[in-house]
PDB file of C-alpha atoms and ligand atoms in Angstrom:
ATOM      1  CA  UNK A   1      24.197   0.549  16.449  1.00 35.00           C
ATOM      2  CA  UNK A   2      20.548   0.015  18.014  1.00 37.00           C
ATOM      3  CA  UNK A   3      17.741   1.984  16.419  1.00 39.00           C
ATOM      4  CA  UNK A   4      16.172   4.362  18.975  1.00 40.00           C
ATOM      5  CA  UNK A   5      12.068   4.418  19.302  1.00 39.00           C
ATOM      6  CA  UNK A   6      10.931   7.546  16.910  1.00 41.00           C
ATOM      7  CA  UNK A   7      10.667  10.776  19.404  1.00 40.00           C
ATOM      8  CA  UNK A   8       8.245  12.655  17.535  1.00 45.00           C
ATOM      9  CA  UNK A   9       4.962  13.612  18.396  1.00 47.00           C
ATOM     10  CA  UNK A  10       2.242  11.785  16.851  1.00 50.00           C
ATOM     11  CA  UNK A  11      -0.065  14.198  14.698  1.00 47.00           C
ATOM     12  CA  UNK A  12      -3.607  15.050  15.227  1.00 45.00           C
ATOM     13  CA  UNK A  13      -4.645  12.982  12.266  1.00 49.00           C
ATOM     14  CA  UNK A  14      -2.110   9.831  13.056  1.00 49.00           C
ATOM     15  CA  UNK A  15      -4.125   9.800  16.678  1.00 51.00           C
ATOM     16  CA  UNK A  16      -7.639   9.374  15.112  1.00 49.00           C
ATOM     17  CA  UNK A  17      -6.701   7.205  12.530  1.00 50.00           C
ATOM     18  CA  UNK A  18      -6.979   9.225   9.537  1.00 46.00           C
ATOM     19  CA  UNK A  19      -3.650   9.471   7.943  1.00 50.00           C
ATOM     20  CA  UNK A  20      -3.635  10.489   4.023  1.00 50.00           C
ATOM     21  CA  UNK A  21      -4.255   7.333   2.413  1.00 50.00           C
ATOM     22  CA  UNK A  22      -7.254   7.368   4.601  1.00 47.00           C
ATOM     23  CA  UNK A  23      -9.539   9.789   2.831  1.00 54.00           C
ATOM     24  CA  UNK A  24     -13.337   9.239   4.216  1.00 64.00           C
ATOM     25  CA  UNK A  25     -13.026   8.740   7.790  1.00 80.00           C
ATOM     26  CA  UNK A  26     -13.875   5.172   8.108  1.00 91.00           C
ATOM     27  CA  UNK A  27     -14.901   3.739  12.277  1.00 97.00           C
ATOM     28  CA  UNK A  28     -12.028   2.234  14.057  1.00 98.00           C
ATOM     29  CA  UNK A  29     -11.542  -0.947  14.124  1.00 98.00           C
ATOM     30  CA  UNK A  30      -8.486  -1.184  16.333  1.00 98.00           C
ATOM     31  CA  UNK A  31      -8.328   0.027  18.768  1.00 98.00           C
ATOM     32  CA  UNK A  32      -4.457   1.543  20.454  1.00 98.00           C
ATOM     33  CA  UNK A  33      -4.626   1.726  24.002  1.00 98.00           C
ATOM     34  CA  UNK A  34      -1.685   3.133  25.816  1.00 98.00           C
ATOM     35  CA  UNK A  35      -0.888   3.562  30.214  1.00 98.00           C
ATOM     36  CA  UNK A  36       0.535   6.809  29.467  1.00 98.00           C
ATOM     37  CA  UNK A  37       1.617   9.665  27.179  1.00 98.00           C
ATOM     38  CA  UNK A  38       5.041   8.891  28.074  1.00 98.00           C
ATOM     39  CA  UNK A  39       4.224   5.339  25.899  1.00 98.00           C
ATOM     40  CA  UNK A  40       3.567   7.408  22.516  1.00 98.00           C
ATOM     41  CA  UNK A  41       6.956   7.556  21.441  1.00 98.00           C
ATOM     42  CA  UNK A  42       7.228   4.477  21.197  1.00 98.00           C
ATOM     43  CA  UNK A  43       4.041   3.025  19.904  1.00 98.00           C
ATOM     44  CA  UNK A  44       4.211   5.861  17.442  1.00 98.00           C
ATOM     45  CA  UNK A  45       5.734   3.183  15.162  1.00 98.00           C
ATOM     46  CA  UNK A  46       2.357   0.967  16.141  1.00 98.00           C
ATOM     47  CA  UNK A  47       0.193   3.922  14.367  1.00 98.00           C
ATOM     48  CA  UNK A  48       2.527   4.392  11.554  1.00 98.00           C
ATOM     49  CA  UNK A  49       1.972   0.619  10.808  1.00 98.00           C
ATOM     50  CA  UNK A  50      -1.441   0.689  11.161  1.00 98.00           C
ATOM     51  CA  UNK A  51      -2.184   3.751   8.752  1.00 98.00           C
ATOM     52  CA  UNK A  52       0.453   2.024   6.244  1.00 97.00           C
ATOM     53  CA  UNK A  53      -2.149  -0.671   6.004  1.00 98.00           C
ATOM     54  CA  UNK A  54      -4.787   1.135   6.394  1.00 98.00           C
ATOM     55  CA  UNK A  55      -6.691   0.055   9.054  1.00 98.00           C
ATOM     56  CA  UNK A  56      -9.010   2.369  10.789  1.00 98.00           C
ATOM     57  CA  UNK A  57      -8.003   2.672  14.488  1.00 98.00           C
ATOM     58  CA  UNK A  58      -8.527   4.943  17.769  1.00 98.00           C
ATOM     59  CA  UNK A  59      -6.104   6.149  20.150  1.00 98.00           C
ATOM     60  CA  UNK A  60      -6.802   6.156  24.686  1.00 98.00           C
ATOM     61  CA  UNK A  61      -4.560   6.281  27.522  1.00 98.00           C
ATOM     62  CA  UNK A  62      -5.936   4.809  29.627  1.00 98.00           C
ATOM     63  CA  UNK A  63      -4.652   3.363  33.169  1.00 98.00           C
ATOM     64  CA  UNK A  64      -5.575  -0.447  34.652  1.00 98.00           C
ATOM     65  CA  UNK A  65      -3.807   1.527  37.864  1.00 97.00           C
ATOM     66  CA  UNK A  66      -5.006   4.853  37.216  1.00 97.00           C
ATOM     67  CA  UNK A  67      -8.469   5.015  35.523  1.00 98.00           C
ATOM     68  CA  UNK A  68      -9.470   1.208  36.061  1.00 98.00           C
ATOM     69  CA  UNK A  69     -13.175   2.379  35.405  1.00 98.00           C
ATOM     70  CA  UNK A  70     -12.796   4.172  32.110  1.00 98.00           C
ATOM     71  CA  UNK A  71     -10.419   0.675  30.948  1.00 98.00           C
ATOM     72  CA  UNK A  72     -13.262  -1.400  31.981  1.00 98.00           C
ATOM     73  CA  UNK A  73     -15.969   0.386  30.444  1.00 98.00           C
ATOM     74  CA  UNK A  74     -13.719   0.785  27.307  1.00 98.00           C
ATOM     75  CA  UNK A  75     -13.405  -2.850  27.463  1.00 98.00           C
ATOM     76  CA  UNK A  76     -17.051  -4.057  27.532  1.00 98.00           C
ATOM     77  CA  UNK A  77     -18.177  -1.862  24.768  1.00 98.00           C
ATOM     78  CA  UNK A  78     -15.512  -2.535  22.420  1.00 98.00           C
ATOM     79  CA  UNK A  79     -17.491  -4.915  20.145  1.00 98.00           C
ATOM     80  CA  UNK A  80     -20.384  -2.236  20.208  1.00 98.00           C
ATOM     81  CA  UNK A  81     -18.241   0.156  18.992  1.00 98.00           C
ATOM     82  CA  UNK A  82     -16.788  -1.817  15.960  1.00 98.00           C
ATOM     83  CA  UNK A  83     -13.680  -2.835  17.096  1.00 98.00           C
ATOM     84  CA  UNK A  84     -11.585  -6.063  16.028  1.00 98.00           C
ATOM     85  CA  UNK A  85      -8.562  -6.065  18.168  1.00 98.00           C
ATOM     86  CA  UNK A  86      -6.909  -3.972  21.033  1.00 99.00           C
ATOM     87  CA  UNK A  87      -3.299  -3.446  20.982  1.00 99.00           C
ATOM     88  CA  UNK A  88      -2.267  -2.409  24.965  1.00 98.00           C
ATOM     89  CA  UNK A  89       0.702  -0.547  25.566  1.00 98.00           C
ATOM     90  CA  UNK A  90       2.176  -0.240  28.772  1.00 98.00           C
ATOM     91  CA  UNK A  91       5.186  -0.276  31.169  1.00 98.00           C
ATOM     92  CA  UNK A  92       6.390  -1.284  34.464  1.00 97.00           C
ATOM     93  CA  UNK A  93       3.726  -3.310  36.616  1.00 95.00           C
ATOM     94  CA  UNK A  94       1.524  -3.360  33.406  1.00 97.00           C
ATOM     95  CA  UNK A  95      -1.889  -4.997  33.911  1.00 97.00           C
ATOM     96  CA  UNK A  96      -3.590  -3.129  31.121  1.00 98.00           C
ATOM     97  CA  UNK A  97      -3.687  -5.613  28.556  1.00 98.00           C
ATOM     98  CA  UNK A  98      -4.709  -7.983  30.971  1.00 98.00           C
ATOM     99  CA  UNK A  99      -7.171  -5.880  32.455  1.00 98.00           C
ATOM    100  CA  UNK A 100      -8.507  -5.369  28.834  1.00 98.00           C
ATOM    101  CA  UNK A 101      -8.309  -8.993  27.790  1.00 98.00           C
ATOM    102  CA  UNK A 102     -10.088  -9.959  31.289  1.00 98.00           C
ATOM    103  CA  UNK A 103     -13.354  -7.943  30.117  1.00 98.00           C
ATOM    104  CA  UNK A 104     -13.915  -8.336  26.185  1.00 98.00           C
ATOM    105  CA  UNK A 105     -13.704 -11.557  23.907  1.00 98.00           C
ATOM    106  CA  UNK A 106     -11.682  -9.881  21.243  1.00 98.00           C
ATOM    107  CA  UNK A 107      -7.771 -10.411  20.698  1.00 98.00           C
ATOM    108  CA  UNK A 108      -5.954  -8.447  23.331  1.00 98.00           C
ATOM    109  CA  UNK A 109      -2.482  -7.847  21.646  1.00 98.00           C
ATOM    110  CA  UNK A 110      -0.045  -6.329  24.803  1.00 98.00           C
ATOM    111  CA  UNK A 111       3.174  -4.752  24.083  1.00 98.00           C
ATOM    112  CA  UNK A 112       5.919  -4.262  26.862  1.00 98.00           C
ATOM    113  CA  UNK A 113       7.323  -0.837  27.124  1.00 98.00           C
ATOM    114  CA  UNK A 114      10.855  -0.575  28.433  1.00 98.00           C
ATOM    115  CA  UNK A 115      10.518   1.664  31.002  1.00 98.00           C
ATOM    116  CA  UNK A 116      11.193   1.474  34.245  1.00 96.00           C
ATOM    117  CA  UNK A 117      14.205   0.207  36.283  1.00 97.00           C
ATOM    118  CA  UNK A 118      13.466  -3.384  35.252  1.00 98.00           C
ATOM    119  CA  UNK A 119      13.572  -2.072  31.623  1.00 97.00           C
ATOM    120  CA  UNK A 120      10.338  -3.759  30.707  1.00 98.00           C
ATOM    121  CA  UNK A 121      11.177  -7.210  31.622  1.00 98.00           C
ATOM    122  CA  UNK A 122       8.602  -6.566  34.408  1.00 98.00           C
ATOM    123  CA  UNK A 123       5.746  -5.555  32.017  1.00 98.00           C
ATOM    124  CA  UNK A 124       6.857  -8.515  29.560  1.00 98.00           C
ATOM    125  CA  UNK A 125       6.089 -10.859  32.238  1.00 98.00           C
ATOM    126  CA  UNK A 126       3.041  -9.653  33.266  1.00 97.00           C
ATOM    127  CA  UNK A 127       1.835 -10.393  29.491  1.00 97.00           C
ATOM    128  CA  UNK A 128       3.481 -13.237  29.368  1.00 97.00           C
ATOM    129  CA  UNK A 129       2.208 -14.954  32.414  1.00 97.00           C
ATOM    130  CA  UNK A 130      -1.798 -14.669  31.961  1.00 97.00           C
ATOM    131  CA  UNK A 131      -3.495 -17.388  34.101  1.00 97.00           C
ATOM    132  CA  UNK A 132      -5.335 -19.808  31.489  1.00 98.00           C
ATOM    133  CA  UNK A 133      -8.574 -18.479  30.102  1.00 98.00           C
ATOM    134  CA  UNK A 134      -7.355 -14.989  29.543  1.00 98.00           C
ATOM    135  CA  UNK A 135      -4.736 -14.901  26.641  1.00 98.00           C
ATOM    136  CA  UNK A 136      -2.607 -11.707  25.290  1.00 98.00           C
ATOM    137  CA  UNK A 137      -0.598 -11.751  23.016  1.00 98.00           C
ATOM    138  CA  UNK A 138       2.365 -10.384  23.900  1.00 98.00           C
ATOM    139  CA  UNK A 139       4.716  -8.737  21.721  1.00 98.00           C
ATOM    140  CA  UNK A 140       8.797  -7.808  21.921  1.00 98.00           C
ATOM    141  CA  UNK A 141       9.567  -5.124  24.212  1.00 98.00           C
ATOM    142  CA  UNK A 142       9.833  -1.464  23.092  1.00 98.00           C
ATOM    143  CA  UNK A 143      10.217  -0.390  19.336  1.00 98.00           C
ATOM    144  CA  UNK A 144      10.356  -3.764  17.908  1.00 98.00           C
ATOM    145  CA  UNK A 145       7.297  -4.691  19.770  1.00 98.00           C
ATOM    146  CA  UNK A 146       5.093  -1.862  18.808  1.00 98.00           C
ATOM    147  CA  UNK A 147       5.819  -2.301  14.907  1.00 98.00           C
ATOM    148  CA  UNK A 148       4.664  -6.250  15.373  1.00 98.00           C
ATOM    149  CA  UNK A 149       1.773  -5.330  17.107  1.00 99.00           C
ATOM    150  CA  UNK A 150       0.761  -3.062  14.095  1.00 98.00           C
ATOM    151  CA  UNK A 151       1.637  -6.188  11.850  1.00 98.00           C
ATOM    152  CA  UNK A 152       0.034  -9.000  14.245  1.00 98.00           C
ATOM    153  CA  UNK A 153      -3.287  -6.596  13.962  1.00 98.00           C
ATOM    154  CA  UNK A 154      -3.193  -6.928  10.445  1.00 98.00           C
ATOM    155  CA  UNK A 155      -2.545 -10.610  10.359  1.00 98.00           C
ATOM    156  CA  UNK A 156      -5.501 -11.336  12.385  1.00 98.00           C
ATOM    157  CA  UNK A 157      -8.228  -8.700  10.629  1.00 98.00           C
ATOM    158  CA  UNK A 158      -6.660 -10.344   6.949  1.00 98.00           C
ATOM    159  CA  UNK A 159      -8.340 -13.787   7.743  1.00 98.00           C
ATOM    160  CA  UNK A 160     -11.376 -12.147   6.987  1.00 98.00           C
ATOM    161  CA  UNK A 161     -10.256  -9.680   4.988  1.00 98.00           C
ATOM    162  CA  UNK A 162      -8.374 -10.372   1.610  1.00 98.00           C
ATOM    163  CA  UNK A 163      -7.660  -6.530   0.747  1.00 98.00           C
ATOM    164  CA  UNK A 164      -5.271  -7.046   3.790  1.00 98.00           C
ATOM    165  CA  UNK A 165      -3.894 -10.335   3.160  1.00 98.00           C
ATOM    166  CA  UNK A 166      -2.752  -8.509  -0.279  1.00 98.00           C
ATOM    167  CA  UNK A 167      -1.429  -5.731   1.938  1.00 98.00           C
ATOM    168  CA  UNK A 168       0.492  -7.920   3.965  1.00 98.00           C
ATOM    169  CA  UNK A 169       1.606 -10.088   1.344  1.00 98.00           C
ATOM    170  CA  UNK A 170       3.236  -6.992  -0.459  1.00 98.00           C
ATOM    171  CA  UNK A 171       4.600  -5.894   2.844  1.00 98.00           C
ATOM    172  CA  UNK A 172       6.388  -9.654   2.926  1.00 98.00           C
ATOM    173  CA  UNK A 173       7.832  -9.053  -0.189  1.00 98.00           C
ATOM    174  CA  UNK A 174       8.906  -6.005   0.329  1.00 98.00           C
ATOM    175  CA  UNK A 175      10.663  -6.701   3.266  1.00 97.00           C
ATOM    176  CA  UNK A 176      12.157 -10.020   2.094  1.00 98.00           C
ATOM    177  CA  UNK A 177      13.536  -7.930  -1.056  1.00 98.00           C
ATOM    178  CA  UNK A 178      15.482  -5.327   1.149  1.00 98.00           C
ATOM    179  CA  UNK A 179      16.879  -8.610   2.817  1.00 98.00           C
ATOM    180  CA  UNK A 180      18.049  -9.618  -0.540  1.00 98.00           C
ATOM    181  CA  UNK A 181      19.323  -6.603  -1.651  1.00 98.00           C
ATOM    182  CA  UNK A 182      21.169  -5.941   1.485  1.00 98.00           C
ATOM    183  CA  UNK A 183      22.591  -9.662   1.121  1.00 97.00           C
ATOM    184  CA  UNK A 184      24.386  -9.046  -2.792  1.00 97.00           C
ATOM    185  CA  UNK A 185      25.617  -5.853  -1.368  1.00 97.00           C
ATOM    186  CA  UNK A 186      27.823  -7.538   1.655  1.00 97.00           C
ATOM    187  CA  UNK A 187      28.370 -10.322  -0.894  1.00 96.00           C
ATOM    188  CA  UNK A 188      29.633  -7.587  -3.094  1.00 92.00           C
ATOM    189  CA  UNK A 189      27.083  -8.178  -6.037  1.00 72.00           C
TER     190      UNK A 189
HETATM  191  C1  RP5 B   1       2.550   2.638  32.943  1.00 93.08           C
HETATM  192  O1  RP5 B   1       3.543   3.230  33.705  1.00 93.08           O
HETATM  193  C2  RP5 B   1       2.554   3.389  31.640  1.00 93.08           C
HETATM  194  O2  RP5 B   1       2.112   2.564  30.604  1.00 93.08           O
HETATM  195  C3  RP5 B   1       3.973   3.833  31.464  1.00 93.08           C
HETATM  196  O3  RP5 B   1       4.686   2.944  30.626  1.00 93.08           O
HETATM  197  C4  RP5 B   1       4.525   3.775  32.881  1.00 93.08           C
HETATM  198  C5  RP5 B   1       4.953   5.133  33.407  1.00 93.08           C
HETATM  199  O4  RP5 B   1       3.870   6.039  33.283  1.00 93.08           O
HETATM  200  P1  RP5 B   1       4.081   7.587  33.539  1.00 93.08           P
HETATM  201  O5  RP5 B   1       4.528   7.732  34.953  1.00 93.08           O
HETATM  202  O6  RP5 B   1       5.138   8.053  32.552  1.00 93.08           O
HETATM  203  O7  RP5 B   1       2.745   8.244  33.280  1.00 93.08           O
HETATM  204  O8  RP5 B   1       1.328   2.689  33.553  1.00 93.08           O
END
């Protein structure tokens, strides 16, 4: 049976970035954007990766549609501020992580939420299909999306970083062992 996206409510520490392994408040250096509140569920599973390896990071909603001025100004002072990479969340019609992407140099990483009666194929697309000279990296619709975008952050602050290219070589591991483990038990080992 499909997994369903978590439901809960993100805390007041998991939205600032200080979870419990994080125990002097360090400056983000992702940062989580989101379209709406209604995309929290979901990317709650974004946040949990990021505080499980430990990466600083800030949480917006903000609106390409909506507040286009706040996601522009929270675009071009992005580097000022510290941060590495922006992970966009958004649904439907989704220009956010476009938007983003269009004003800052950093890695815009955009993940698809499946809302909508399109089911996020729209907002897939509109990642997808950035005219050349404006990349983002666009991630798996939904749930599966917003744990990769957690990862892909990771993957691109460890090439400077080899605290989290141990991180996410234990998480490798770790995930290739429940593979094997799952594999003797259906072979009956
Ligand atoms: C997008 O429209 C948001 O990212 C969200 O996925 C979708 C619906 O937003 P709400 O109407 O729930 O605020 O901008």
């Amino acid at each position: 049976m499909a997994k369903r996206a978590t439901r809960k409510t993100p805390t007041r520490k998991a939205l600032s970035g200080g979870g419990k392994k994080t125990k002097r408040r360090r400056a983000p250096i992702v940062g989580v954007v989101m379209g709406s509140d209604s995309d929290l569920p979901t990317m709650q599973r974004c946040l949990d990766q990021l505080e499980a390896f430990e990466i600083p990071f800030e949480v917006r909603i903000i609106s390409a549609h909506r507040t286009p001025d706040v996601a522009h100004e929270y675009a071009v002072t992005a580097v000022d501020r510290g941060l590495k990479v922006i992970i966009a969340a958004a649904g439907m019609s989704a220009a956010l992580g476009g938007m983003l992407a269009a004003c800052t140099s950093l890695p815009v990483i955009g993940v698809p939420m499946a809302v909508g009666p399109l089911g996020g194929i729209d907002a897939a697309l509109s990642k997808m299909q950035m005219p050349p000279g404006v990349p983002v990296a666009c991630m798996a619709i939904g749930a599966a999306g917003a744990t990769n975008a957690g990862i892909f952050a990771a993957q691109i602050l460890a090439v400077a970083d080899e605290k989290m290219a141990g991180r996410l070589g234990r998480f490798k591991k770790a995930q290739a062992a429940k593979v094997a483990a799952k594999d003797r038990a259906v072979r009956g080992g």
